[in-house]
Coordinates of C-alpha atoms and ligand atoms in Angstrom, one line a residue:
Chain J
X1 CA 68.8 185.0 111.6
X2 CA 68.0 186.7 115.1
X3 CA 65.4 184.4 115.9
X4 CA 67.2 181.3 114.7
X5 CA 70.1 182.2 117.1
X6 CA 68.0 182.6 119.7
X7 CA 68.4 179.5 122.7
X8 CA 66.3 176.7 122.1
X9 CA 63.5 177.2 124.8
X10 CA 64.2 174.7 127.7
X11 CA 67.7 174.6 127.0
X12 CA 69.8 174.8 130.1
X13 CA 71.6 178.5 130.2
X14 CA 75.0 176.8 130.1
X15 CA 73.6 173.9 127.0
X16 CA 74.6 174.5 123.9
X17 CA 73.5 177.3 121.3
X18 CA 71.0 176.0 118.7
X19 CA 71.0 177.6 115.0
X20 CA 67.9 176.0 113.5
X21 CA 68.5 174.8 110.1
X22 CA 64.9 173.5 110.1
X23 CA 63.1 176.5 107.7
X24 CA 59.3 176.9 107.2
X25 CA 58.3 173.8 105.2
X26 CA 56.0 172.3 107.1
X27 CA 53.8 170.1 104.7
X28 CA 56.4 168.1 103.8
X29 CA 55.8 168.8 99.8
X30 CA 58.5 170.7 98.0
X31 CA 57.5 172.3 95.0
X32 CA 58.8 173.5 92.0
X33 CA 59.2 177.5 92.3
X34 CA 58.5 177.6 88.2
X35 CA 55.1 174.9 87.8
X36 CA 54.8 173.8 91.2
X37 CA 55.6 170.1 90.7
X38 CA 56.3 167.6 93.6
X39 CA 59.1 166.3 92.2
X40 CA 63.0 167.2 91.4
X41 CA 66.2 165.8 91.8
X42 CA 69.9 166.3 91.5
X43 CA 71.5 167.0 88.1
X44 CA 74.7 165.7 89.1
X45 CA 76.4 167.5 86.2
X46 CA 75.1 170.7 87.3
X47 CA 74.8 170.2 91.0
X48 CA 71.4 171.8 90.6
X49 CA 68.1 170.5 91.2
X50 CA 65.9 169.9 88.3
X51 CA 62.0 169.8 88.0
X52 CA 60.9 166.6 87.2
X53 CA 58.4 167.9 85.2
X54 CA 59.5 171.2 83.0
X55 CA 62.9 170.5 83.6
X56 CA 63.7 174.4 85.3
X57 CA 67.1 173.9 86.8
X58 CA 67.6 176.3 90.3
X59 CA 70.6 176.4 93.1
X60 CA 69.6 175.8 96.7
X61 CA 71.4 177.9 99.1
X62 CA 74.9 177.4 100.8
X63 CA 74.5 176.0 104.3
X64 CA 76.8 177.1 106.8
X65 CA 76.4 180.9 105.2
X66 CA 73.0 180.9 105.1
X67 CA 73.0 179.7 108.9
X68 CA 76.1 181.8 109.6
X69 CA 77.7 178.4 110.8
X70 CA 80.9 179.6 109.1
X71 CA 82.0 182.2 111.2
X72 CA 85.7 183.0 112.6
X73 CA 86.7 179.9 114.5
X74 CA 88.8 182.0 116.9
X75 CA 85.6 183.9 117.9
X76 CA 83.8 180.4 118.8
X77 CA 83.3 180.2 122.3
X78 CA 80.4 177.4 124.5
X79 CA 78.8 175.1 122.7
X80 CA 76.9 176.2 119.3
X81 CA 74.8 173.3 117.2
X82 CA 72.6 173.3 114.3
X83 CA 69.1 172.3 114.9
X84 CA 70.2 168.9 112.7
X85 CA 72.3 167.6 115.6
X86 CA 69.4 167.1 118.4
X87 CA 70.0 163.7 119.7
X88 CA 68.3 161.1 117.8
X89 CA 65.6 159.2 119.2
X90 CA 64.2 155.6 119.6
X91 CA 61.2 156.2 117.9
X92 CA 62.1 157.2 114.6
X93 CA 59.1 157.1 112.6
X94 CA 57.0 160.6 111.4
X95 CA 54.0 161.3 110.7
X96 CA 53.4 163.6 108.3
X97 CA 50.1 164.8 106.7
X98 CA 50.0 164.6 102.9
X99 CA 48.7 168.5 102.1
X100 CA 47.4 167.4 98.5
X101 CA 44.7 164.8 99.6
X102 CA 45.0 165.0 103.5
X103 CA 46.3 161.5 104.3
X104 CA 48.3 160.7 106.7
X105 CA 51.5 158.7 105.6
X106 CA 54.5 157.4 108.1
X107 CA 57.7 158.0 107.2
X108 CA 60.3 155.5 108.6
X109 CA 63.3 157.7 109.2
X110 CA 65.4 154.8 109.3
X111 CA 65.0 154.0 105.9
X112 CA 64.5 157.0 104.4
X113 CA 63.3 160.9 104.9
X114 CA 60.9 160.5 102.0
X115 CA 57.8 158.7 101.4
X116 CA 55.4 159.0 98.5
X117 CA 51.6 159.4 99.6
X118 CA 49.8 156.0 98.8
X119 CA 46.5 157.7 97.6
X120 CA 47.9 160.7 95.6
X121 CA 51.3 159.4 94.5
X122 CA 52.5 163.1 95.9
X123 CA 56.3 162.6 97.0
X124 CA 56.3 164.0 100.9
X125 CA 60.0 164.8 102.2
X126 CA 60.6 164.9 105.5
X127 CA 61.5 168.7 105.5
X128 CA 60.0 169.7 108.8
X129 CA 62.9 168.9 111.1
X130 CA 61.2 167.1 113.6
X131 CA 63.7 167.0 116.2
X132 CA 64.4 162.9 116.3
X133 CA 68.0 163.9 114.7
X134 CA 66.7 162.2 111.2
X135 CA 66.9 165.2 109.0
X136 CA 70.9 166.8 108.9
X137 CA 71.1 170.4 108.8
X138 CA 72.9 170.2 105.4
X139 CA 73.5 167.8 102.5
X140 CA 76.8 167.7 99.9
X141 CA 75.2 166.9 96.5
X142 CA 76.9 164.5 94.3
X143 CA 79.2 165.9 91.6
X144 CA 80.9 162.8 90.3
X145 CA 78.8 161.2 88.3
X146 CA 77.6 157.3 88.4
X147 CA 79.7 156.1 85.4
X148 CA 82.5 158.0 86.7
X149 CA 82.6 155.9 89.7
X150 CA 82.0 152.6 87.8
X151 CA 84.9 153.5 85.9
X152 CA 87.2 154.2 89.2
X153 CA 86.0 150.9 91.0
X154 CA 86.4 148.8 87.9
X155 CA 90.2 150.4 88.1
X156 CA 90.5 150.2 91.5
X157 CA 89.7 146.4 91.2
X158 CA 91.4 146.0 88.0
X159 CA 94.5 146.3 89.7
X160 CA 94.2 143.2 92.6
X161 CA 93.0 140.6 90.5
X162 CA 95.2 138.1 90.6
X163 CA 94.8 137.1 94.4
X164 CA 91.4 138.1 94.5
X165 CA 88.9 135.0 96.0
X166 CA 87.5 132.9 92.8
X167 CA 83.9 134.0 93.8
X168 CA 84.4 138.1 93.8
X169 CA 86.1 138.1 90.4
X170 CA 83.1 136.3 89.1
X171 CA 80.3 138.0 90.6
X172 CA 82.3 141.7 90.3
X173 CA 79.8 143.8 88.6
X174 CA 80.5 147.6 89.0
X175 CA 77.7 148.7 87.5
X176 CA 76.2 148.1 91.0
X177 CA 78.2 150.7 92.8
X178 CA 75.4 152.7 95.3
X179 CA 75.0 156.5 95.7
X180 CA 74.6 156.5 99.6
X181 CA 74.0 159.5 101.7
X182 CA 76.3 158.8 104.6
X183 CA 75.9 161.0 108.1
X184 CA 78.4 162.7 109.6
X185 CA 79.6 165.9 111.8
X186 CA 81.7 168.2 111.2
X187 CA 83.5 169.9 113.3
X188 CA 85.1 173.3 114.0
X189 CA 87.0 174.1 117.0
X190 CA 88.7 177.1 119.0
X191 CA 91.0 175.5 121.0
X192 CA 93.9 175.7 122.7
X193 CA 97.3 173.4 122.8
X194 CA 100.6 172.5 125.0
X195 CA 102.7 169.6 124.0
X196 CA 105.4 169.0 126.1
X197 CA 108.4 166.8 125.9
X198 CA 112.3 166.4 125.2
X199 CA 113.9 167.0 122.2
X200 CA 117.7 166.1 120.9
X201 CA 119.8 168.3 118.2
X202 CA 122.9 166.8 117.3
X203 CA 126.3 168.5 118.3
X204 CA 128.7 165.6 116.8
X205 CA 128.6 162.9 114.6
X206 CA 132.3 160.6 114.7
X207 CA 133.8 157.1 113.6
X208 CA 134.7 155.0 116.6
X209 CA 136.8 151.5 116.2
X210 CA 135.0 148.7 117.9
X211 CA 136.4 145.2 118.7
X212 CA 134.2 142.2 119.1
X213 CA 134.6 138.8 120.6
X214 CA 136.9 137.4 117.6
X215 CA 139.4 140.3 118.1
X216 CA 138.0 141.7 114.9
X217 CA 137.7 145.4 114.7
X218 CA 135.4 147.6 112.8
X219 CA 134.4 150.9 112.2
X220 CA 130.8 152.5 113.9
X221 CA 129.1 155.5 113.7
X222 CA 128.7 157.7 116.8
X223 CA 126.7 160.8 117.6
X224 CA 126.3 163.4 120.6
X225 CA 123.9 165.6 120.8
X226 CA 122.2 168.1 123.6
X227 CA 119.1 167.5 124.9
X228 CA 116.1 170.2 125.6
X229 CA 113.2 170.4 127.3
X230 CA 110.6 171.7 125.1
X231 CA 107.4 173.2 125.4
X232 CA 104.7 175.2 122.7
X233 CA 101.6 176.6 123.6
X234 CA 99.5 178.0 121.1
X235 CA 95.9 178.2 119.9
X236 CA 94.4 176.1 116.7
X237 CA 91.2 177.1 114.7
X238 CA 90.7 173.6 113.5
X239 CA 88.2 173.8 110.4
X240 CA 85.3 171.0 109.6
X241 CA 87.0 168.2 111.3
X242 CA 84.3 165.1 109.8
X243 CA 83.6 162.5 111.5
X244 CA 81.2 159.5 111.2
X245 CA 77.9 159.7 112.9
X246 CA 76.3 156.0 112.7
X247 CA 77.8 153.1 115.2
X248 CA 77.7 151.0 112.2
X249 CA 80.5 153.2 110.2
X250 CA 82.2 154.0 113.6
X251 CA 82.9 150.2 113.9
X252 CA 86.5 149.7 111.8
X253 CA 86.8 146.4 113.0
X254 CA 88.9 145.1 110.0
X255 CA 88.0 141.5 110.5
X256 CA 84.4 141.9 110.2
X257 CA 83.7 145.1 108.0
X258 CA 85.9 147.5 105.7
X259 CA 84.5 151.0 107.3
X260 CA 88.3 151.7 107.0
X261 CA 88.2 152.4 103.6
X262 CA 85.3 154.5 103.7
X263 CA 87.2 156.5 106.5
X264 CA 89.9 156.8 103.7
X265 CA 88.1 159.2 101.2
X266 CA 87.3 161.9 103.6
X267 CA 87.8 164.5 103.7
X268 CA 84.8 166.4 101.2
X269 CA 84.8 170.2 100.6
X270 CA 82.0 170.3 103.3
X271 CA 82.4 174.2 102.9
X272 CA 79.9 173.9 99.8
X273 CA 77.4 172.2 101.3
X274 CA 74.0 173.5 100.4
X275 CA 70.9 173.7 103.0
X276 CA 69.6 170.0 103.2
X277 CA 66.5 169.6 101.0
X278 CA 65.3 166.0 100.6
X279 CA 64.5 165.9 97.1
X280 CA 69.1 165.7 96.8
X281 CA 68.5 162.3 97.7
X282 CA 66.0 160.8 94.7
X283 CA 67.6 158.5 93.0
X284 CA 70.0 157.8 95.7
X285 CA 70.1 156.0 99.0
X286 CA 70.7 157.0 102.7
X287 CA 71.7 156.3 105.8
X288 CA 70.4 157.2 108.8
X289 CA 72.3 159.3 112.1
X290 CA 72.3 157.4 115.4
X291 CA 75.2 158.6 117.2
X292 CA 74.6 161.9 119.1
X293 CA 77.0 165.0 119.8
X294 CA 77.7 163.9 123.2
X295 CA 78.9 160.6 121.9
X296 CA 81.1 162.2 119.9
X297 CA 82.7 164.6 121.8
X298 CA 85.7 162.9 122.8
X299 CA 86.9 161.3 120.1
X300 CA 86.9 165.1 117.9
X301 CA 89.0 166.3 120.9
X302 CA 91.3 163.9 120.5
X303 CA 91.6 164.7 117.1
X304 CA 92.0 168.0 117.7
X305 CA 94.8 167.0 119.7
X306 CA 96.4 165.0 116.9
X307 CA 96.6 168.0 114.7
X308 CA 97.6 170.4 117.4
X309 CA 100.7 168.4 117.7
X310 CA 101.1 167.8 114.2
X311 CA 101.4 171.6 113.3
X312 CA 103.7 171.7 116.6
X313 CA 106.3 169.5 114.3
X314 CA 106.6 173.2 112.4
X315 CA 108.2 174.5 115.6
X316 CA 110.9 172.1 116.3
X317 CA 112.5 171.7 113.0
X318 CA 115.8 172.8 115.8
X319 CA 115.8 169.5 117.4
X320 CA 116.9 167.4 114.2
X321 CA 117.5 164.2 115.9
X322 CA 113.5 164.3 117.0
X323 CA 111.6 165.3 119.8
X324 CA 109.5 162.7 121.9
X325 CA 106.3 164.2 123.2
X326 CA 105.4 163.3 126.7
X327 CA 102.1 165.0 126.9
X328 CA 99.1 166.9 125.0
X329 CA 96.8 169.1 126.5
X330 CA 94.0 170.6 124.4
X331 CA 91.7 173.3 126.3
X332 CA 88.4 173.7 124.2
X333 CA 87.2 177.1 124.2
X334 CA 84.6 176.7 121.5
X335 CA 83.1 174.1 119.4
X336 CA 80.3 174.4 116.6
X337 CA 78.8 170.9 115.4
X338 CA 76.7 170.3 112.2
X339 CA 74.9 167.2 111.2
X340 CA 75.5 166.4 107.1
X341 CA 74.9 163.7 104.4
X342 CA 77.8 163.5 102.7
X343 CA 78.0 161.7 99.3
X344 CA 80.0 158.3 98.8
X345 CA 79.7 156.2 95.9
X346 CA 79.6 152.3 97.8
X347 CA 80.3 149.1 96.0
X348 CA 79.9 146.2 98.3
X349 CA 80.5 142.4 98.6
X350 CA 79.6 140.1 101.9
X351 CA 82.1 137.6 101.7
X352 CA 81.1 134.9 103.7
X353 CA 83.8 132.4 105.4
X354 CA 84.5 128.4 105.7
X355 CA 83.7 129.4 109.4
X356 CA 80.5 131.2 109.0
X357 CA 81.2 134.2 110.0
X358 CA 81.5 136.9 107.5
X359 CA 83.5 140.4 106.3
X360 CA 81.7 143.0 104.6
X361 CA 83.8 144.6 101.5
X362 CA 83.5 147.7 100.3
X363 CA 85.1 150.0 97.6
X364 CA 84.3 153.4 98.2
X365 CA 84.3 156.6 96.0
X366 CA 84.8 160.2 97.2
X367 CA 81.2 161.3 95.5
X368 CA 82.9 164.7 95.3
X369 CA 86.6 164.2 94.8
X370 CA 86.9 160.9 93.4
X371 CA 89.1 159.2 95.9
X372 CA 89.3 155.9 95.4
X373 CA 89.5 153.0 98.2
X374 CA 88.8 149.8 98.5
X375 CA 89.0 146.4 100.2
X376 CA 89.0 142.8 97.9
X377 CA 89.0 139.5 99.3
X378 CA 92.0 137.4 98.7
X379 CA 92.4 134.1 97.7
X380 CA 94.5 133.2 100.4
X381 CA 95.6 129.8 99.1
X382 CA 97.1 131.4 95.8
X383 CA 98.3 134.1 98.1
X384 CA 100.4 131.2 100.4
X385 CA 101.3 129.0 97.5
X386 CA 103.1 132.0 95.8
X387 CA 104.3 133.1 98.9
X388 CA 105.8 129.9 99.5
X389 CA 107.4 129.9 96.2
X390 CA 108.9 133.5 96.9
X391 CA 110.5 132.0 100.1
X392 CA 111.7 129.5 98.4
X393 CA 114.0 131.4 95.7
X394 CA 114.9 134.0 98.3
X395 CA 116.2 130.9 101.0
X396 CA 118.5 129.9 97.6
X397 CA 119.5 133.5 97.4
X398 CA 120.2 133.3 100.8
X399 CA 122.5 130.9 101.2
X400 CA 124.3 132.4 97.9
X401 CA 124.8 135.2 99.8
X402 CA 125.8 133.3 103.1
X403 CA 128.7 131.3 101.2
X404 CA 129.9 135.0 99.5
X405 CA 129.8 137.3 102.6
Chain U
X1 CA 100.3 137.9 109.3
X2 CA 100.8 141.8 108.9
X3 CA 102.4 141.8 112.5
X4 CA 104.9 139.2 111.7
X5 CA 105.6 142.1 108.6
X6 CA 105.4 144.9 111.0
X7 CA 108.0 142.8 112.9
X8 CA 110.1 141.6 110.4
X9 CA 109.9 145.9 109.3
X10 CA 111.3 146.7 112.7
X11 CA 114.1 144.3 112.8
X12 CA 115.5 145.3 109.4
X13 CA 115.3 149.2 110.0
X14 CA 117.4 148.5 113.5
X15 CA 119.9 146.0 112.1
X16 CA 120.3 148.7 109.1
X17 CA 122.8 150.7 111.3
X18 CA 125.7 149.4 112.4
X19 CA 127.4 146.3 110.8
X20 CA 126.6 146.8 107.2
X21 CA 123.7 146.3 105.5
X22 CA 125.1 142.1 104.2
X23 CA 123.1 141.1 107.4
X24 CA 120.2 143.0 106.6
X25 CA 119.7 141.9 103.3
X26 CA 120.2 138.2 104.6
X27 CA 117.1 138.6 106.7
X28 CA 115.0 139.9 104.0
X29 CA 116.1 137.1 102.5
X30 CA 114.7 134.9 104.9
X31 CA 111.9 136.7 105.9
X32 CA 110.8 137.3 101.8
X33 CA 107.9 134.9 102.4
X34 CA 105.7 136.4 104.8
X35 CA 107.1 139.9 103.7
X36 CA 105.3 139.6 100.1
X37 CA 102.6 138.0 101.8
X38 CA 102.0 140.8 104.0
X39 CA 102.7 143.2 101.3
X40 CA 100.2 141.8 98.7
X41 CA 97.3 141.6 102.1
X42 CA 97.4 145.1 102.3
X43 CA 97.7 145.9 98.7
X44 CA 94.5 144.2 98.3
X45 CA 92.5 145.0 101.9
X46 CA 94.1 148.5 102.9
X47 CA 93.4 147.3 106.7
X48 CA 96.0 149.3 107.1
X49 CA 94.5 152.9 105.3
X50 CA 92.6 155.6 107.2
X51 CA 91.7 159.6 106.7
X52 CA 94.9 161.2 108.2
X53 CA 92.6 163.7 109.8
X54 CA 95.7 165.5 112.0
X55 CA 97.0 166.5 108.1
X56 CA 94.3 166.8 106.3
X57 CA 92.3 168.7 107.9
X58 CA 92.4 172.5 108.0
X59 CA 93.8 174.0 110.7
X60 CA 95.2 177.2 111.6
X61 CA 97.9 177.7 114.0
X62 CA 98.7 181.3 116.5
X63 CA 100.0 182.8 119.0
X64 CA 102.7 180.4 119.2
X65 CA 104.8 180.5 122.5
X66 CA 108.1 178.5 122.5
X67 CA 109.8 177.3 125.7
X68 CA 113.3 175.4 125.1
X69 CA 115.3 174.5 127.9
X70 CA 118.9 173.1 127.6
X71 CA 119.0 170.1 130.4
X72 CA 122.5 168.3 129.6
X73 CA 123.6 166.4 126.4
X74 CA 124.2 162.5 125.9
X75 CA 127.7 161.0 124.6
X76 CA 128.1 158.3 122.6
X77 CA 125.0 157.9 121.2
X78 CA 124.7 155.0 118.4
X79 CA 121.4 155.6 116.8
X80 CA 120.9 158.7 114.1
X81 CA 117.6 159.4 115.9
X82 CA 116.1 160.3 119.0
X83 CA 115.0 156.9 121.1
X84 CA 111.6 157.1 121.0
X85 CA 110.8 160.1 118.9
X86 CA 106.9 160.2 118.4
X87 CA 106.5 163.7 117.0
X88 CA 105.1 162.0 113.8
X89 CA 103.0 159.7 115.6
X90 CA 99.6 160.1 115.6
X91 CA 98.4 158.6 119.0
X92 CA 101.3 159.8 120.8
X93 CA 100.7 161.0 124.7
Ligands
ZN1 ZN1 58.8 172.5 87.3
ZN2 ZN1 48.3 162.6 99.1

């Protein structure tokens, strides 16, 4: 991969490394390596591609190995990127010329990295990574399988029922559960961490006698305890940190969307993800990148920064009354950022409001793990109305318990 | 709604110390309402559920170097924990 690690020509000599993940297929067909077909697609049961035609099942190659984008974290130093990250641009349409016939067919990255040639019904793939950031440098294929995720979301729903709003319990059909290709980084990072702060370890713990108002005197709980000042530095390999990559999933604004939920299922075992090869997405949907690496940036280093200072908790176990942090500081050595589609099994329901304004529901399946998560619309008047009954019994309890205590 | 819970949360867990826990079990009482209401909003719209990225990512930790200074002691203290131990929290300085 000497050439492949080689700086991308124009690059500034401080800019980042690129590893092209881009490969020789320029014509934008993909063929069958037993009859030559045009068309496969995932056997999610395998995880292997499949000829469309003579049914030869084949394994497409690991990504981050075959790119060497696994390497030791503690070695990572600058900026390294796959060829998959370049920033995306505003005009996101290809054109790619159809080798069987010679046509030339537009491919609207936005809605797709496939097209099928109008004249020769050839399938073309967008496998030429133009660099317009449309094409990831790898892909996670679906392993759980479409019935599978019916039955989780019918489950997952199953359960909230009772308060859900009149119109989703009629209209609930899981059946329509999507397989969407969603993009995302991930992350590795050689960095290094102080957290500072105070921390307390208790030296007594003792009953005092405490008089109020009335004259009344009862019996309290007192503690002493010595107080530190405490300080860990250390480095952390942090290892394919994901994080959304389209402003429309970044937005977790609970009162119009439920991109929460979605955030939920992470993470995926990213570390089998094979080399991105467009025919993974027949049958399937996707969406498209349009937040860059630069955009990024800071929110994966404050990440990092949350998990340096969650593996510092390991260090203080000392200070058993807690320590309060008073600040982080995270020194980036090295980061290495690859673009992915990353497989989620999406049901979703627009619920639209007395007020006109609407909230986008989803339930969301891990299309690797199976994690479950999901957002339903209540029935808020049930919800008050029971709620109201539950305040009522407890205020009777209440005052039972006034009149005894 | 779910802020009048978080609320509600935070006074029960610092009454719970102290004088007894009749007063706090009064206040659930009184508070049992908007408590299930809360309780059955998130059940149902997990605004509340995220990827706990600082756990569940991998991560490897070295070369750790540990600085602990003693700087006095407090007396007297009435609380079981640290005032305003963040260690846990995410967002924390
Ligand atoms: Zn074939
Ligand atoms: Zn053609």
């Amino acid at each position: 991969m000497s050439d492949a690690d080689a700086p991308q020509p124009g690059a500034p000599p401080d800019g980042p490394r690129v590893v092209s993940t881009g490969g020789d297929r320029s014509d934008g067909i993909v063929r069958c390596e037993r009859c030559g077909a045009s068309e496969a697609s995932l056997n999610v049961a395998t995880g292997m591609l499949r000829c469309g035609f003579c049914r030869y099942e084949w394994r497409t190659e690991n990504a981050l190995v075959t790119f060497d984008l696994d390497g030791a974290i503690g070695e990572l130093s600058g900026v390294v990127v796959g060829s998959g990250t370049a920033d995306v641009t505003a005009d996101p349409s290809v054109t790619l010329r159809c080798t069987a016939c010679g046509a030339d067919v537009v491919i609207d990255t936005t809605a797709g990295v496939q097209a099928r040639c109008h004249w020769c019904r050839h399938t073309l793939s967008l496998t030429e990574q133009v660099p317009n950031g449309a094409v990831p440098d790898m892909l996670l294929p679906f392993r759980v399988p479409k019935a599978d995720a019916v039955t989780r979301v019918a489950e997952f729903v199953g359960k909230r029922t009772f308060f859900a709003h009149p119109r989703f319990r009629a209209e609930f059909t899981p059946e329509n559960v999507m397989g969407v290709y969603l993009p995302y980084m991930v992350v590795d990072v050689n960095a290094h961490a102080r957290v500072a702060g105070e921390g307390e370890h208790q030296t007594r713990s003792y009953t005092v006698q405490v008089r109020n108002s009335e004259g009344e005197t009862r019996s309290e709980r007192r503690y002493d305890a010595d107080v530190y000042d405490v300080r860990r530095a250390f480095d952390v390999h942090v290892d394919d940190l994901t994080v959304e990559s389209s402003a429309e999933r970044l937005d977790r604004d609970t009162e119009r969307t439920s991109n929460n939920v979605i955030n939920t299922i992470l993470p995926f075992d990213v570390e089998n993800g094979v080399r991105y090869d467009p025919r993974y997405l027949q049958g399937f949907t996707s969406e498209r990148r349009d937040v860059d690496v630069d955009a990024l940036r800071g929110a994966v280093h404050q990440q990092v920064g949350d998990i340096a200072r969650w593996r510092a908790d390991e260090t203080i176990d000392h200070y058993d009354r807690g320590v309060r942090w008073d600040s982080t500081d995270v020194d980036v050595h090295g980061e290495r950022w690859v673009s992915a589609y990353l497989p989620v099994w999406l049901y979703s329901y627009l619920e639209e409001k007395k007020d006109g304004s609407t909230l986008l529901h989803y339930v969301a399946v891990n299309g690797r793990t199976g994690e479950t998560m999901g957002s339903i619309p209540l029935n808020k008047g049930r919800l008050a109305l029971v709620a109201g009954v539950v305040e009522a019994f407890a205020l009777v309890a209440a005052v039972v318990l006034w009149v005894l205590m | 709604m779910t802020g009048a819970v978080v609320l509600a949360a935070d006074v029960l867990a610092s009454s719970g110390g102290g004088d007894g826990s009749g007063k706090a079990i009064l206040l659930a009482l009184l508070l049992a309402g908007p408590l299930f209401y809360g309780w059955v909003h998130l059940r149902y719209r997990n605004t509340d559920k995220r990827h706990h990225h600082e756990s569940e990512t991998r991560s490897q930790m070295l070369d750790v170097q540990a600085q602990d200074t003693h700087i006095g002691s407090r007396t007297g203290l009435t609380s079981a924990r640290m005032k305003g131990a963040n260690s846990r929290k995410v967002r924390a300085p």
